[in-house]
Coordinates of C-alpha atoms and ligand atoms in Angstrom, one line a residue:
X1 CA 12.5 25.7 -17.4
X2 CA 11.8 29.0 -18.1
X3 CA 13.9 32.4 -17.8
X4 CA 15.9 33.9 -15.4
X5 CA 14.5 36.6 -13.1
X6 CA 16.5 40.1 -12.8
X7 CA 15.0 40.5 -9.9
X8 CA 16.3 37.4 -8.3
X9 CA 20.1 38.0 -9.7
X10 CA 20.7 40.0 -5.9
X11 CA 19.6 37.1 -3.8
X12 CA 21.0 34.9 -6.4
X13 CA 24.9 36.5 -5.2
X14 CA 24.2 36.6 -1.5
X15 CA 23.3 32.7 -2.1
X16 CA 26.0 31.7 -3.4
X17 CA 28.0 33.5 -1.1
X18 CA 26.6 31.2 1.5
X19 CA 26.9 28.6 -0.8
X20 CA 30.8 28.8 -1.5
X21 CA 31.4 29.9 2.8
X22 CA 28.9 26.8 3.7
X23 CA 31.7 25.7 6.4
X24 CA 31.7 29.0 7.9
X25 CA 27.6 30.2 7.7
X26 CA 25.8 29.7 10.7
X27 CA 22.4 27.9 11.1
X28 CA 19.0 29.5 10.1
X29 CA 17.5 27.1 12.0
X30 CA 18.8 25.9 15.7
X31 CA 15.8 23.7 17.1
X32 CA 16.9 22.8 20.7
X33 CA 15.5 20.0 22.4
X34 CA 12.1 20.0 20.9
X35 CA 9.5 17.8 22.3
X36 CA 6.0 17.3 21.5
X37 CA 3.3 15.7 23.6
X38 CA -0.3 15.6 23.2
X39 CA -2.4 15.3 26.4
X40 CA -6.1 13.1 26.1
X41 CA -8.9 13.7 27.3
X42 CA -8.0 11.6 29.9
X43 CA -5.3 13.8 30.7
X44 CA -3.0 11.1 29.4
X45 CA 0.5 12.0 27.8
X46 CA 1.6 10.6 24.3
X47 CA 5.0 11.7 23.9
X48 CA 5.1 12.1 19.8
X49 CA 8.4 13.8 19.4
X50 CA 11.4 12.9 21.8
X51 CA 13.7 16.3 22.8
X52 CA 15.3 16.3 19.1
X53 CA 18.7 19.1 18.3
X54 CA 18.4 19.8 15.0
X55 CA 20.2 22.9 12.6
X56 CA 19.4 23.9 9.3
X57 CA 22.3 24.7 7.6
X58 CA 22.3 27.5 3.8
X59 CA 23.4 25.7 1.3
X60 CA 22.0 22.4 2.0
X61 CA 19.0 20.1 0.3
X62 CA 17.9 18.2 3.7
X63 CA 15.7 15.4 3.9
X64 CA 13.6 14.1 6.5
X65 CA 12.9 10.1 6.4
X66 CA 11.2 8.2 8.6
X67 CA 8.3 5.2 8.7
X68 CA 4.4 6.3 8.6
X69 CA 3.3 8.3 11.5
X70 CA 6.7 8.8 13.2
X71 CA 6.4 12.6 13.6
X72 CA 7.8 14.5 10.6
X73 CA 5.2 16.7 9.7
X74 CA 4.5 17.2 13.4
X75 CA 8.6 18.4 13.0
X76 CA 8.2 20.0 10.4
X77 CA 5.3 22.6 11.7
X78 CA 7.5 22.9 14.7
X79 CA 10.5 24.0 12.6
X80 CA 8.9 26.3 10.1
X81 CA 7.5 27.8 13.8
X82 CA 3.3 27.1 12.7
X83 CA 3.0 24.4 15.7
X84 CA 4.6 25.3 19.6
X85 CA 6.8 22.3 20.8
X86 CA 5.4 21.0 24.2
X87 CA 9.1 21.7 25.4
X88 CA 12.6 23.1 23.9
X89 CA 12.8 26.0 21.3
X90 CA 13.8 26.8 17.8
X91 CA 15.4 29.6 17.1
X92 CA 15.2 31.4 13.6
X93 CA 19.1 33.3 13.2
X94 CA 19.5 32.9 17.0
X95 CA 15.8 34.4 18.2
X96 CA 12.3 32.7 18.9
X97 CA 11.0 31.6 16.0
X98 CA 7.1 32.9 15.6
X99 CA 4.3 31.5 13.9
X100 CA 4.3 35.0 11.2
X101 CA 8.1 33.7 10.3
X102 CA 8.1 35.6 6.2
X103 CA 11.1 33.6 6.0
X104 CA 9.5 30.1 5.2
X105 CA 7.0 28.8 2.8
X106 CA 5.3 25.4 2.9
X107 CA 4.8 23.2 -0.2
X108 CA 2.2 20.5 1.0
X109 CA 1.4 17.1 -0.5
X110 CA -2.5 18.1 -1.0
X111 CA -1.3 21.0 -2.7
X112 CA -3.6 23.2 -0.5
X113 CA -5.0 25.4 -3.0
X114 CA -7.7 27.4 -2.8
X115 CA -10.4 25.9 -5.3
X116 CA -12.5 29.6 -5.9
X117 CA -9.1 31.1 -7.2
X118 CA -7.2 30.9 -10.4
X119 CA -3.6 29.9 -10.8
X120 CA -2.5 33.8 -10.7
X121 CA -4.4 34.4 -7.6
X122 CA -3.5 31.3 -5.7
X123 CA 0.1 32.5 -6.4
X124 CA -0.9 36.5 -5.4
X125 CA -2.5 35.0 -2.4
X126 CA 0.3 34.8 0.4
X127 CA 1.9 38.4 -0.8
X128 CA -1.8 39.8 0.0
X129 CA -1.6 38.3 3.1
X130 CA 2.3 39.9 3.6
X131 CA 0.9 43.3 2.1
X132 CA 2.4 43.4 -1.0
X133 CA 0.9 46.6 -2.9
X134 CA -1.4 44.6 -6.3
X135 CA 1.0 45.7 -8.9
X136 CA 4.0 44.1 -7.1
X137 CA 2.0 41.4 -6.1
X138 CA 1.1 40.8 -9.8
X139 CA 4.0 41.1 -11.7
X140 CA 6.2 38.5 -8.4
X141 CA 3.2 35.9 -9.2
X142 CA 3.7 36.2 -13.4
X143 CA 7.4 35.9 -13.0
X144 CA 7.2 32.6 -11.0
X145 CA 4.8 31.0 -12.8
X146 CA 6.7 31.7 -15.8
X147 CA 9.7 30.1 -13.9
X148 CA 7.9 26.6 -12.8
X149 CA 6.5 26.2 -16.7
X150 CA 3.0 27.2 -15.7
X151 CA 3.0 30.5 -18.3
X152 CA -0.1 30.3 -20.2
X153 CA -2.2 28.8 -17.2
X154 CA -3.1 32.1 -14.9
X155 CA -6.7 32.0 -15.6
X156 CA -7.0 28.5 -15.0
X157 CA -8.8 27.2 -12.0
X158 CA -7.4 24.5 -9.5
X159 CA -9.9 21.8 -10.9
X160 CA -8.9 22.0 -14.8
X161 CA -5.0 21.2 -14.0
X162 CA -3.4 17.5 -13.3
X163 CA -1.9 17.2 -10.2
X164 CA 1.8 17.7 -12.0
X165 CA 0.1 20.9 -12.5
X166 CA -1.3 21.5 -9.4
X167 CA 1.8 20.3 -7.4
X168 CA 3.7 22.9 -10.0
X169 CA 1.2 26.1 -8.4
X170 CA 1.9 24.8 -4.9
X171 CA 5.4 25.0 -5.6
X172 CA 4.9 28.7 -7.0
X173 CA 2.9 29.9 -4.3
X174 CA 5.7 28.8 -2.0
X175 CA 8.6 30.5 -4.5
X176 CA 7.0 33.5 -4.9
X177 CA 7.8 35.0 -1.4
X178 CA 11.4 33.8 -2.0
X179 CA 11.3 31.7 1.6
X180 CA 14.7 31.7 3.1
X181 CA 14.0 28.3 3.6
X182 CA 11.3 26.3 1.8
X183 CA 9.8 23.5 3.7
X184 CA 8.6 20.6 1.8
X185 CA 6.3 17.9 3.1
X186 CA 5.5 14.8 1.2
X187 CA 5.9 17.0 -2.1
X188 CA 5.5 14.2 -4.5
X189 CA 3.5 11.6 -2.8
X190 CA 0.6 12.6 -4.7
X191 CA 1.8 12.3 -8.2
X192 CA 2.0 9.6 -10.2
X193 CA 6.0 7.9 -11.0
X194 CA 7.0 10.1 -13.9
X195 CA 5.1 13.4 -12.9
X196 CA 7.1 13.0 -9.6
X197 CA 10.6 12.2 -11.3
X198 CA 10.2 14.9 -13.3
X199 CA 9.0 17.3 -11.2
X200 CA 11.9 16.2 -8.6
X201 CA 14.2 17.1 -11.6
X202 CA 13.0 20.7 -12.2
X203 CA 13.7 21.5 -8.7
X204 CA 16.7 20.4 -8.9
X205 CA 17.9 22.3 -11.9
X206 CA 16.1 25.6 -10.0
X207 CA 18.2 24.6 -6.5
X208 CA 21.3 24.3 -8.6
X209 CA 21.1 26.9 -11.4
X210 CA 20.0 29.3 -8.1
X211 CA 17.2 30.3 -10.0
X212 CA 15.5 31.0 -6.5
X213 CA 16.8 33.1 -3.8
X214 CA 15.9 30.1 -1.3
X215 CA 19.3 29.0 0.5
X216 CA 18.2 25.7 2.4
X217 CA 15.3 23.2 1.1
X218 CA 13.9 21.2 3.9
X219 CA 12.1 18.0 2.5
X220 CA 10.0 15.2 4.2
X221 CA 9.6 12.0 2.7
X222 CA 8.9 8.2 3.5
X223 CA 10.7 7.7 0.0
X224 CA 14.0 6.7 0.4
X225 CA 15.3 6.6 -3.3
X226 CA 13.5 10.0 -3.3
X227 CA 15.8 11.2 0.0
X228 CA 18.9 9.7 -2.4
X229 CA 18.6 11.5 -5.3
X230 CA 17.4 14.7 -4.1
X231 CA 19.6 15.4 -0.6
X232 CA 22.5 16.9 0.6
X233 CA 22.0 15.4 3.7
X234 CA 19.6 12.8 4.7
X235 CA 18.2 12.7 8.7
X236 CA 16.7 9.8 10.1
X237 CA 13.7 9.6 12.3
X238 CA 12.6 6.6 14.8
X239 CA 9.5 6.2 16.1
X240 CA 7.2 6.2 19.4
X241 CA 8.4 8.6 20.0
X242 CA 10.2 10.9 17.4
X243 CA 14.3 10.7 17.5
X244 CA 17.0 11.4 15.5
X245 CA 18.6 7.8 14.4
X246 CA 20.5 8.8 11.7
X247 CA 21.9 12.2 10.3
X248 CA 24.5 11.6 7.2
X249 CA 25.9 13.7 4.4
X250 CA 25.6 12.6 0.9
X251 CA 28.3 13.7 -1.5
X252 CA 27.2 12.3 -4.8
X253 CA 27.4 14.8 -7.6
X254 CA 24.0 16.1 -9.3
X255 CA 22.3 14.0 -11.4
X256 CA 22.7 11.2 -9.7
X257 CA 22.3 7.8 -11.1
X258 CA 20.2 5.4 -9.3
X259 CA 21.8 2.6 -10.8
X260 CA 25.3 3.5 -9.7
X261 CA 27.2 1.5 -6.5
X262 CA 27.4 4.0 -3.9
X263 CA 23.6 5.1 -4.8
X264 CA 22.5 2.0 -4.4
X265 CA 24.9 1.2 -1.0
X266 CA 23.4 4.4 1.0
X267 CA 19.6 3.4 -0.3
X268 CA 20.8 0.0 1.5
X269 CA 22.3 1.9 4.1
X270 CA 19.2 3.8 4.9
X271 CA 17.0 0.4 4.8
X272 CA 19.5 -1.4 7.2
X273 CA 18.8 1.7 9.7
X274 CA 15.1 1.8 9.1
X275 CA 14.9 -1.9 9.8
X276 CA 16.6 -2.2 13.0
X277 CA 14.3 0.5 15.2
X278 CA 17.2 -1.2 18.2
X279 CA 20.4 -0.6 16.5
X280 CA 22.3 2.0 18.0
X281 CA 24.3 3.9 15.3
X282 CA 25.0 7.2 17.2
X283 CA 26.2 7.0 20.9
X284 CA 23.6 8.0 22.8
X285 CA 24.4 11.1 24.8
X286 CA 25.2 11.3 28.4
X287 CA 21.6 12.1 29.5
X288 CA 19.8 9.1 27.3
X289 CA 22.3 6.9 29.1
X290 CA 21.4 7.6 32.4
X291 CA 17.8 7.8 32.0
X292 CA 16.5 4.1 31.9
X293 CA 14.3 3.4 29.5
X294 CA 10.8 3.2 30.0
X295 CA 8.6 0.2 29.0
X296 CA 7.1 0.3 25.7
X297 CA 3.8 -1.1 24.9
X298 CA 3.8 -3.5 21.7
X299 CA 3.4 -1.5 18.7
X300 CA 2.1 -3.6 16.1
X301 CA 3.4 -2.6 12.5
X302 CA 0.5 -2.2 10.3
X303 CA 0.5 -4.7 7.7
X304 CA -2.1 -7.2 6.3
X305 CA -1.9 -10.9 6.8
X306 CA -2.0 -11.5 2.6
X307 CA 1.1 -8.8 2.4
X308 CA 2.7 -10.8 5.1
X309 CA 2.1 -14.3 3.3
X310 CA 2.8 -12.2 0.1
X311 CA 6.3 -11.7 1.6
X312 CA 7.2 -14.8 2.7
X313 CA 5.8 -16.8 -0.8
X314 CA 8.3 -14.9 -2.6
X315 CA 11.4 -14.5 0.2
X316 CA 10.7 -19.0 0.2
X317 CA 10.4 -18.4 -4.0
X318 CA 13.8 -16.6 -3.8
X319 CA 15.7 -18.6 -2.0
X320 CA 14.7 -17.7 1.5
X321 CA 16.7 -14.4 2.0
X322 CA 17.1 -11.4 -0.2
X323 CA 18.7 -8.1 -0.1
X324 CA 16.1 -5.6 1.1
X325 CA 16.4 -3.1 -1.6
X326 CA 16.5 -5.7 -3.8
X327 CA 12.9 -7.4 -2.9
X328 CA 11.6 -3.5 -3.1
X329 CA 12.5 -3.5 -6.3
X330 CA 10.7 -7.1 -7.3
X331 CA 7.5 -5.8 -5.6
X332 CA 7.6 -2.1 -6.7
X333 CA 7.0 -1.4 -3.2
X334 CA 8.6 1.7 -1.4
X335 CA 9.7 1.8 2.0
X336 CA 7.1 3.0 3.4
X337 CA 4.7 -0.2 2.3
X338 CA 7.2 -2.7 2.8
X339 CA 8.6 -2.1 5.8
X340 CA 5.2 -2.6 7.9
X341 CA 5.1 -6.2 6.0
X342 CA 8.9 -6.8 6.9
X343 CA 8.3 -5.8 10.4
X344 CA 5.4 -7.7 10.9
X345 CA 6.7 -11.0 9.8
X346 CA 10.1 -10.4 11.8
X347 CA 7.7 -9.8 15.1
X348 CA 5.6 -13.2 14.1
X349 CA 8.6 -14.6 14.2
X350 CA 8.9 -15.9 10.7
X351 CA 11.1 -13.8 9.5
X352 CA 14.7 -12.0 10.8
X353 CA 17.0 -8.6 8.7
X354 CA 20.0 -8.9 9.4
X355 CA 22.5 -5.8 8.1
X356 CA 20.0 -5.1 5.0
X357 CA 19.0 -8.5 4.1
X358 CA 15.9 -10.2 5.1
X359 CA 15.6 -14.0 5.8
X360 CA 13.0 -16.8 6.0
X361 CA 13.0 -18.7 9.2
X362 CA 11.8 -22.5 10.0
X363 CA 8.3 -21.0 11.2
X364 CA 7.9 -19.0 8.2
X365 CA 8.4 -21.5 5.6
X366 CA 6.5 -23.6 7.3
X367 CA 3.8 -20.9 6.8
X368 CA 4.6 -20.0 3.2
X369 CA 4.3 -23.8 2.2
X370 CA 1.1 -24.7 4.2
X371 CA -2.2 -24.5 2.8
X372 CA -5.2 -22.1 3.9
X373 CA -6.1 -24.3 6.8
X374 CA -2.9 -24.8 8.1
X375 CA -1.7 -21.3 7.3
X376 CA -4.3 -19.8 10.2
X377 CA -3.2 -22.5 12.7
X378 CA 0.4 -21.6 12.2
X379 CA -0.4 -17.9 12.1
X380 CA -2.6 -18.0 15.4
X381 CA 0.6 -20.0 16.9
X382 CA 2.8 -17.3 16.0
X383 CA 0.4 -14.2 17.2
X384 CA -0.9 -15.8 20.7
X385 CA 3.0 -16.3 20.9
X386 CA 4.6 -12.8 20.1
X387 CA 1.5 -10.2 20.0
X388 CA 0.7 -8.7 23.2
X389 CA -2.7 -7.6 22.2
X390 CA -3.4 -10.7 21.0
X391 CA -2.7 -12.4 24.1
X392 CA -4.9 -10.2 26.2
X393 CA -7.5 -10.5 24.1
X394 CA -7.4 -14.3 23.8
X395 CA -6.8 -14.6 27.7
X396 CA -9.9 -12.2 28.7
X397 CA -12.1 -13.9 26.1
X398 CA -11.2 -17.1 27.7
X399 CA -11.7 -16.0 31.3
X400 CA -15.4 -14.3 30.9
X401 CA -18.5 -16.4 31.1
X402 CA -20.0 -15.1 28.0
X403 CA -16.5 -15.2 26.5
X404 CA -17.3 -12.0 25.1
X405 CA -16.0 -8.3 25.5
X406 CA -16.5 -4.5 24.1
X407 CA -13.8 -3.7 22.0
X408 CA -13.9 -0.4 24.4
X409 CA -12.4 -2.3 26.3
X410 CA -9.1 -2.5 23.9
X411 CA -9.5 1.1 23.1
X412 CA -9.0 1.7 27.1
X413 CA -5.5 -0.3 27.0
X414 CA -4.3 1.1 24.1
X415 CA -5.2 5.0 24.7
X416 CA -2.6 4.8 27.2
X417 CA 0.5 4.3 24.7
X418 CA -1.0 6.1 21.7
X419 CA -2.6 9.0 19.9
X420 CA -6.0 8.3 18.8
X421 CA -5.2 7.8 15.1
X422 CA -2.5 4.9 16.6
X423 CA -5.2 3.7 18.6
X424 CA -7.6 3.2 15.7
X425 CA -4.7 1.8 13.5
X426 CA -3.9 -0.4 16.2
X427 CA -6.9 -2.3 16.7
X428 CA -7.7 -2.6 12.7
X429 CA -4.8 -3.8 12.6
X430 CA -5.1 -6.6 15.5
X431 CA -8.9 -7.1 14.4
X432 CA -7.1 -8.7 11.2
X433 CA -4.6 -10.4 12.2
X434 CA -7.4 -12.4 15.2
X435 CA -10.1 -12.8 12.8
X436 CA -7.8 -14.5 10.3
X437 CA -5.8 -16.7 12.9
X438 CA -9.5 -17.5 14.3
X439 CA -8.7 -16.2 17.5
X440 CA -11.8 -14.3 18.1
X441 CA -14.8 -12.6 15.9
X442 CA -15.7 -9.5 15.6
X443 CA -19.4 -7.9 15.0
X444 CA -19.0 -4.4 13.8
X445 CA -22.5 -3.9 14.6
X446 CA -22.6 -4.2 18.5
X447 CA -18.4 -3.5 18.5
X448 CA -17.9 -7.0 20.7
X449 CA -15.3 -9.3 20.4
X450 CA -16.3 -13.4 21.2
X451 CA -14.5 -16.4 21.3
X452 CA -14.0 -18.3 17.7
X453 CA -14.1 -22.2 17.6
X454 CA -10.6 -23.2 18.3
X455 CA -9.0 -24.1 14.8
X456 CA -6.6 -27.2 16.1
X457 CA -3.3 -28.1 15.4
X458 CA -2.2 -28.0 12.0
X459 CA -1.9 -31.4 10.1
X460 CA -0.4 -32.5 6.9
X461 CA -1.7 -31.9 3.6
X462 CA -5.0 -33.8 2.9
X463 CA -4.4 -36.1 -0.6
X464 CA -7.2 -37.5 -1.9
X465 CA -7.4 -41.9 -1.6
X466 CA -5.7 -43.9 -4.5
X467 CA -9.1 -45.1 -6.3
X468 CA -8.5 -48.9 -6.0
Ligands
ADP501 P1 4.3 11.5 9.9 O1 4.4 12.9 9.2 O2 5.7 10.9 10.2 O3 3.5 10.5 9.1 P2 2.8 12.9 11.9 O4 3.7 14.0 12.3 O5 1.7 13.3 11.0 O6 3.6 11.7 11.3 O7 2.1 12.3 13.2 C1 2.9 11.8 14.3 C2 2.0 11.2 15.3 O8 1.4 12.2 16.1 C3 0.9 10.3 14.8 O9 0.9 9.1 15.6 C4 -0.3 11.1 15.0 O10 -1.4 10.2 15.2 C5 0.0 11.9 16.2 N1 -0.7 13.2 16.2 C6 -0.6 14.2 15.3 N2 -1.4 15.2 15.6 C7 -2.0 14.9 16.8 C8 -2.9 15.6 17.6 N3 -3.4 16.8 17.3 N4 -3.3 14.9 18.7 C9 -2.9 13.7 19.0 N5 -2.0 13.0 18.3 C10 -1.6 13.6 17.1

């Protein structure tokens, strides 16, 4: 990939100078108890991010792993110093961290361009904004375009390149104001499987030949194969709110093969955490201890009833129990798909992980060997039984005359757990898991919830009469 900058060949020293006294460097980044709450309209609080200690080390590839919506970018913005914490401070080399930090750069999973600009002047763009004098400004953006394979492509506009390409500019624009640390969120997401393993490996081989002055890369990903290969050190977030649940090094030489045991015992490793929300793999400091924990409302995992009898068709096909990683692999799922359907059927009560492995229970073979009729009568069984929602909704429907109700109504109970988005995911969520189990119907026109015809009790499978 490209040549060697002189220019770089200072920073490239004092880097691996941090690199070679890692044990002794002190943090860039020291975020100390950092909390983030939005307030609604109502003046309600949803705490997003619980008080979280957190150090960025030189020397060090971290990544940040955690389910959908947990709170990393949120993190993230907080670390890099563009979003305030609600409470708690990060300090950049021991002082307040502003929002004008020079000495981060963002690389974002939209690529964040700006369409009316070529490459070159997407790449000039953030040393304008430092006040770097045009010549400068010019010959910083040719040199790292030339490093991240994109020479020959300065005139080009956004809309002409592949999103390889794109993702390649976004990564340039970030390099060229050699960010002390470089801040990564979701930087592959948006690429296809081979773009992203190959772009994954030309970072790489620019973090490891220290062909950028950049001495910590700070990644966020939902991708835990990604968090694997790629880190030297993998954190774990929890959600509702934000907390740290795991924080590990990984000492695997680069490359690393996927294939080989110990890669494929700390991608378990990481599934076994991010399966059991309740495991407690850290003991909990002094302060979490004492404070007793406050009562949660249900969180329902956001996953389809077909995904769910998806699951449990091939967990029954299988056997009835699999190893987690193992099933990811058979549905070319990542973590961050599968795990609402895992969580889902564990909370229905048809399935249960234990340490990594995922098992069918009586309720969900039952399920995963009735037929459509049956299936909704066992599925309504299993959500009146273990959804909270579901249960309020049936129990009001029951109790009006009209047996019908706003969904505002919803809306009201659930603003007072979550943000707005987790509101609206909430309900579509619990709209299809009653319509399907018959609970209720829904008209999307006047936003009401009535009362379905009960469905029964399931029965055996109907065979047709012997003709005589
Ligand atoms: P992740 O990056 O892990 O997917 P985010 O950090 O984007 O998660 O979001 C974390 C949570 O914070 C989400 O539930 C989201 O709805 C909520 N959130 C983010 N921004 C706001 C905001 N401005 N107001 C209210 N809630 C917000």
């Amino acid at each position: 990939m490209g040549r060697l900058s002189s220019v770089f060949s200072l920073s490239k020293k004092i880097t691996a100078f941090f690199l070679e006294y890692d044990f002794v460097a002190e943090p860039i980044i020291q975020a100390r108890a950092v909390e983030k709450f939005y307030t609604q309209p109502d003046g309600n609080r949803i705490e997003v991010i619980a008080p979280v200690d957190l150090d960025v080390q030189p020397g060090k590839i971290i990544t940040l792993l955690g389910p959908s919506g947990c709170g990393k970018s949120t993190l993230l913005r907080i670390l890099t110093g563009l979003s305030q914490p609600s409470s708690g401070e990060v300090l950049w080399h021991g002082a307040p961290i502003t929002s004008q930090n020079a000495g981060v750069a963002i690389v974002f999973q939209s690529f964040a361009l700006f369409p009316w600009l070529t490459v070159l002047d997407n790449v000039e763009a953030p040393l304008e904004a430092r006040g770097v004098p045009a010549l400068e400004r010019h010959k910083r953006a040719l040199r790292i375009l030339d490093t991240v394979g994109l020479d020959g492509f300065e005139s080009a506009y956004p809309k002409e390149l592949s999103g390889g390409m794109k993702q390649r500019v976004g990564f340039a624009r970030a390099l060229v104001v050699e960010p002390e640390v470089l801040f990564m969120d979701e930087p592959f997401s948006a690429l296809d499987v081979l773009t992203a393993e190959s772009l994954r490996n030309e970072l790489l081989e620019l973090w490891l030949s220290k062909k950028m002055p950049t001495k910590a890369i700070f990644i966020v990903t939902h991708n835990i194969e990604e968090a694997v290969l790629l880190a030297d050190r993998v954190i774990v977030l929890g959600r509702n709110p934000a907390r740290v649940r795991a924080d590990f090094p990984i000492e695997l030489a680069q490359p690393r093969d996927r294939k080989s045991p110990r890669f494929v015992e700390l991608v378990d490793y990481i599934y076994k955490i991010m399966t059991q929300p309740d495991l407690a793999l850290a003991a909990p400091d002094a302060a979490a201890v004492q404070k007793p924990a406050r009562q949660k409302y249900q969180m329902i995992p956001h996953a389809r009833v077909g995904g769910i009898a998806g699951l449990l068709e091939l967990l029954q096909d299988r056997g009835g129990k699999e190893d987690l990683y193992r099933l990811a692999e058979v549905l070319i799922m990542d973590a961050e798909d599968l795990l609402p359907i895992l969580d889902a059927s564990v909370l229905l009560g048809f399935a249960t992980l234990n340490e990594g492995d995922v098992e069918i229970t009586a309720d969900g073979t039952r399920f995963a060997e009735a037929d459509i009729l049956n299936r909704k009568i066992l599925f309504r069984q299993a959500a009146l039984t273990h959804i909270v929602i579901l249960q309020q909704i049936d129990s009001i429907l029951h109790a009006k005359t009209d047996h019908s109700i706003s969904e505002e109504f919803f809306y009201d109970i659930l603003d007072e757990h979550f943000s707005e988005d987790e509101v609206q995911r909430q309900f579509e969520t619990a709209m299809n898991w009653g319509r399907y189990a018959e609970i209720f119907d829904f008209d999307r026109e006047s936003h009401r919830l009535t009362l379905a015809e009960p469905v029964g009790e399931p029965h055996p499978p109907t065979t047709a009469p012997v003709p005589s």
